[in-house]
Short mmCIF file of C-alpha atoms and ligand atoms in Angstrom, two decimals:
data_model
loop_
_atom_site.label_atom_id
_atom_site.label_comp_id
_atom_site.label_asym_id
_atom_site.label_seq_id
_atom_site.Cartn_x
_atom_site.Cartn_y
_atom_site.Cartn_z
CA UNK A 2 -9.98 -4.44 -5.92
CA UNK A 3 -9.84 -1.83 -8.54
CA UNK A 4 -6.27 -0.48 -8.56
CA UNK A 5 -5.80 2.80 -10.39
CA UNK A 6 -2.79 3.12 -12.56
CA UNK A 7 -1.51 6.68 -12.98
CA UNK A 8 0.88 5.97 -15.95
CA UNK A 9 0.96 3.09 -18.31
CA UNK A 10 1.42 2.46 -22.00
CA UNK A 11 -0.59 0.70 -24.67
CA UNK A 12 2.21 -2.08 -25.06
CA UNK A 13 2.42 -4.23 -23.06
CA UNK A 14 -1.39 -3.92 -22.91
CA UNK A 15 -2.37 -1.76 -20.10
CA UNK A 16 -4.57 -4.31 -18.14
CA UNK A 17 -6.74 -3.96 -15.16
CA UNK A 18 -10.19 -2.82 -14.06
CA UNK A 19 -9.23 0.51 -12.29
CA UNK A 20 -8.84 3.94 -13.63
CA UNK A 21 -5.85 4.10 -15.85
CA UNK A 22 -3.86 6.92 -17.55
CA UNK A 23 -2.67 5.24 -20.88
CA UNK A 24 0.14 7.39 -22.37
CA UNK A 25 1.12 7.56 -26.06
CA UNK A 26 4.69 8.48 -26.84
CA UNK A 27 4.62 9.41 -30.48
CA UNK A 28 2.22 9.44 -33.41
CA UNK A 29 3.07 5.85 -34.00
CA UNK A 30 1.07 4.68 -31.01
CA UNK A 31 -1.68 7.33 -30.78
CA UNK A 32 -4.22 5.20 -32.64
CA UNK A 33 -3.53 2.32 -30.29
CA UNK A 34 -4.16 4.53 -27.29
CA UNK A 35 -7.34 5.76 -28.95
CA UNK A 36 -8.60 2.26 -29.45
CA UNK A 37 -8.01 1.37 -25.77
CA UNK A 38 -9.97 4.46 -24.65
CA UNK A 39 -12.75 3.72 -27.04
CA UNK A 40 -13.10 0.05 -25.66
CA UNK A 41 -12.77 0.94 -21.95
CA UNK A 42 -14.38 3.83 -20.02
CA UNK A 43 -11.72 3.47 -17.30
CA UNK A 44 -8.95 4.45 -19.68
CA UNK A 45 -8.09 8.10 -19.91
CA UNK A 46 -6.04 8.47 -23.03
CA UNK A 47 -2.89 10.69 -23.14
CA UNK A 48 -1.38 11.76 -26.49
CA UNK A 49 2.05 13.41 -26.74
CA UNK A 50 5.61 13.07 -27.91
CA UNK A 51 8.16 11.57 -25.52
CA UNK A 52 11.64 13.18 -25.63
CA UNK A 53 13.10 9.79 -26.71
CA UNK A 54 10.87 9.83 -29.78
CA UNK A 55 11.19 13.49 -30.73
CA UNK A 56 11.90 13.52 -34.44
CA UNK A 57 13.73 16.75 -35.41
CA UNK A 58 12.27 16.72 -38.93
CA UNK A 59 8.64 15.96 -37.96
CA UNK A 60 7.62 16.92 -34.40
CA UNK A 61 6.41 20.47 -35.35
CA UNK A 62 4.14 19.11 -38.00
CA UNK A 63 2.92 16.30 -35.63
CA UNK A 64 1.67 18.86 -33.21
CA UNK A 65 -1.11 19.56 -35.57
CA UNK A 66 -2.06 15.90 -35.51
CA UNK A 67 -1.88 16.03 -31.77
CA UNK A 68 -4.40 18.75 -31.69
CA UNK A 69 -6.66 16.77 -33.81
CA UNK A 70 -6.45 13.76 -31.42
CA UNK A 71 -7.20 16.04 -28.46
CA UNK A 72 -10.27 17.42 -30.25
CA UNK A 73 -11.45 13.95 -31.06
CA UNK A 74 -11.01 12.93 -27.43
CA UNK A 75 -12.33 15.74 -25.08
CA UNK A 76 -11.37 13.72 -21.99
CA UNK A 77 -7.81 13.11 -23.26
CA UNK A 78 -4.63 14.45 -21.58
CA UNK A 79 -1.41 15.71 -23.17
CA UNK A 80 1.72 13.50 -22.93
CA UNK A 81 3.90 11.75 -22.41
CA UNK A 82 6.15 14.63 -22.87
CA UNK A 83 9.10 15.97 -20.82
CA UNK A 84 12.87 16.47 -20.50
CA UNK A 85 15.58 13.84 -20.54
CA UNK A 86 19.22 14.36 -19.89
CA UNK A 87 19.98 10.56 -19.33
CA UNK A 88 19.36 9.03 -22.77
CA UNK A 89 22.04 9.38 -25.37
CA UNK A 90 21.26 9.94 -29.11
CA UNK A 91 18.12 12.01 -28.62
CA UNK A 92 17.68 15.72 -29.51
CA UNK A 93 19.31 18.21 -26.97
CA UNK A 94 17.76 20.24 -24.31
CA UNK A 95 16.94 23.21 -26.61
CA UNK A 96 14.78 21.17 -28.98
CA UNK A 97 13.17 19.15 -25.98
CA UNK A 98 12.25 22.35 -24.23
CA UNK A 99 10.62 23.82 -27.37
CA UNK A 100 8.56 20.67 -27.79
CA UNK A 101 7.63 20.55 -24.16
CA UNK A 102 6.51 24.15 -24.27
CA UNK A 103 4.37 23.47 -27.25
CA UNK A 104 2.78 20.57 -25.23
CA UNK A 105 2.23 22.65 -22.18
CA UNK A 106 0.70 25.65 -24.24
CA UNK A 107 -1.67 23.21 -25.86
CA UNK A 108 -2.68 21.63 -22.58
CA UNK A 109 -3.25 25.12 -21.00
CA UNK A 110 -5.29 26.34 -23.95
CA UNK A 111 -7.47 23.17 -24.20
CA UNK A 112 -7.58 22.76 -20.38
CA UNK A 113 -6.15 19.25 -20.29
CA UNK A 114 -3.85 17.51 -17.71
CA UNK A 115 -0.24 16.77 -18.76
CA UNK A 116 1.72 13.53 -18.08
CA UNK A 117 5.39 14.41 -17.59
CA UNK A 118 8.61 12.35 -17.96
CA UNK A 119 11.87 13.67 -16.46
CA UNK A 120 15.44 12.33 -16.07
CA UNK A 121 18.03 14.51 -14.51
CA UNK A 122 16.35 17.75 -15.53
CA UNK A 123 13.95 18.19 -12.55
CA UNK A 124 15.11 21.83 -11.99
CA UNK A 125 14.46 22.81 -15.54
CA UNK A 126 11.17 21.08 -15.61
CA UNK A 127 9.92 22.82 -12.31
CA UNK A 128 11.08 26.11 -13.79
CA UNK A 129 8.93 25.78 -16.77
CA UNK A 130 6.04 24.43 -14.86
CA UNK A 131 6.05 27.51 -12.64
CA UNK A 132 4.90 29.49 -15.76
CA UNK A 133 1.75 27.32 -15.75
CA UNK A 134 0.53 27.45 -12.20
CA UNK A 135 -3.02 26.56 -13.13
CA UNK A 136 -2.15 23.57 -15.23
CA UNK A 137 -3.11 20.04 -14.05
CA UNK A 138 -0.08 17.92 -14.28
CA UNK A 139 1.28 14.39 -13.22
CA UNK A 140 5.05 13.93 -12.82
CA UNK A 141 5.60 10.29 -13.56
CA UNK A 142 8.48 8.16 -12.23
CA UNK A 143 8.79 10.39 -9.20
CA UNK A 144 12.25 9.97 -7.62
CA UNK A 145 11.91 12.60 -4.81
CA UNK A 146 14.41 14.87 -6.59
CA UNK A 147 12.49 18.10 -5.57
CA UNK A 148 10.74 19.28 -2.54
CA UNK A 149 7.06 19.00 -3.50
CA UNK A 150 6.16 21.88 -1.02
CA UNK A 151 8.56 24.57 -2.24
CA UNK A 152 9.58 23.55 -5.77
CA UNK A 153 6.13 22.45 -6.94
CA UNK A 154 3.80 25.09 -5.71
CA UNK A 155 0.54 23.95 -7.50
CA UNK A 156 -1.79 21.66 -5.54
CA UNK A 157 -2.75 20.13 -8.85
CA UNK A 158 0.61 18.55 -9.71
CA UNK A 159 0.45 14.95 -8.79
CA UNK A 160 3.72 12.83 -8.08
CA UNK A 161 3.54 9.25 -9.35
CA UNK A 162 5.71 6.67 -7.88
CA UNK A 163 6.54 3.51 -10.08
CA UNK A 164 8.16 0.06 -9.69
CA UNK A 165 11.70 1.49 -9.91
CA UNK A 166 11.42 3.27 -6.60
CA UNK A 167 9.17 0.80 -4.77
CA UNK A 168 12.12 -0.52 -2.62
CA UNK A 169 12.33 2.89 -0.99
CA UNK A 170 9.75 2.93 1.66
CA UNK A 171 10.58 6.51 2.51
CA UNK A 172 9.52 7.76 -0.77
CA UNK A 173 5.83 6.91 -0.28
CA UNK A 174 5.64 8.82 2.97
CA UNK A 175 7.54 11.89 1.43
CA UNK A 176 4.63 12.71 -0.88
CA UNK A 177 1.55 14.43 0.62
CA UNK A 178 -1.48 12.25 0.22
CA UNK A 179 -3.34 14.73 -1.95
CA UNK A 180 -0.54 14.58 -4.56
CA UNK A 181 0.17 10.85 -4.31
CA UNK A 182 -0.23 8.59 -7.32
CA UNK A 183 1.16 5.05 -8.19
CA UNK A 184 2.03 3.63 -11.62
CA UNK A 185 2.99 0.52 -13.33
CA UNK A 186 4.65 2.22 -16.28
CA UNK A 187 5.92 -0.51 -18.51
CA UNK A 188 5.30 -3.30 -15.95
CA UNK A 189 1.54 -3.76 -15.49
CA UNK A 190 2.13 -7.03 -13.64
CA UNK A 191 3.74 -5.32 -10.68
CA UNK A 192 0.81 -3.05 -9.81
CA UNK A 193 -0.49 -5.32 -7.02
CA UNK A 194 2.81 -5.57 -5.33
CA UNK A 195 3.31 -1.81 -5.65
CA UNK A 196 0.07 -1.10 -3.84
CA UNK A 197 0.91 -3.73 -1.21
CA UNK A 198 4.33 -2.20 -0.45
CA UNK A 199 2.97 1.41 -0.54
CA UNK A 200 0.07 0.63 1.85
CA UNK A 201 2.52 -0.97 4.29
CA UNK A 202 4.73 1.98 4.23
CA UNK A 203 1.78 4.47 4.61
CA UNK A 204 0.28 2.15 7.37
CA UNK A 205 -3.12 2.12 5.70
CA UNK A 206 -5.47 -0.35 4.10
CA UNK A 207 -4.76 -1.13 0.36
CA UNK A 208 -8.37 -0.25 -0.53
CA UNK A 209 -8.14 3.07 1.27
CA UNK A 210 -4.85 3.83 -0.78
CA UNK A 211 -6.58 2.89 -3.91
CA UNK A 212 -9.41 5.29 -3.09
CA UNK A 213 -7.07 8.12 -2.40
CA UNK A 214 -5.13 7.62 -5.79
CA UNK A 215 -8.51 7.24 -7.66
CA UNK A 216 -9.63 10.57 -6.15
CA UNK A 217 -6.32 12.24 -7.04
CA UNK A 218 -6.46 11.06 -10.77
CA UNK A 219 -10.09 11.97 -10.99
CA UNK A 220 -9.34 15.50 -9.61
CA UNK A 221 -6.91 16.20 -12.52
CA UNK A 222 -8.99 14.32 -15.26
CA UNK A 223 -10.90 16.46 -17.72
CA UNK A 224 -14.57 16.67 -16.48
ZN1 ZN B 7 6.06 6.27 -19.55
#
């Protein structure tokens, strides 16, 4: 069965045969992501700067390089980007929001989906997203922190559940099916377990679930 993966990274190598969103996190791994996408038509590359790797001295300049990668890959998305209040020793909210806004503006201008990371800043993230109602986005590492119906009004914002939350059966049923995505993040080996557990919680066949996630990912992918 082809299990789609809504959020993974080039290392450890994103394996599998289903549709995969492979996210870069800084200019240091963008070429690696590009290579995977060139080799495998099921890989949708994403290029962006993760808040953990935001370099205060370089990120503004790196945005020009980001635009070059997006131009080179017309089917690429923007990300991983986002907001993080959990991690110590990274730039503060002000700079993180500046960088996120630049990513969102570029995605809106070039009509690309965005892969978003968030830790304890869901309210701020939702507030910023509301300014881009037509943007296609995937919120990865979904924890159920917001009410999808009222806090995230766009139909095109997918909520992706990963291995960290897979012991909570209620999380799978709390996401409307047309928004649901599943991801391995840094653990490609757990994807089959994640699908098995999610399918049980949703009382459906695994292959039907894989079909729903594939449709959702395809819907937000660049044409
Ligand atoms: Zn990630």
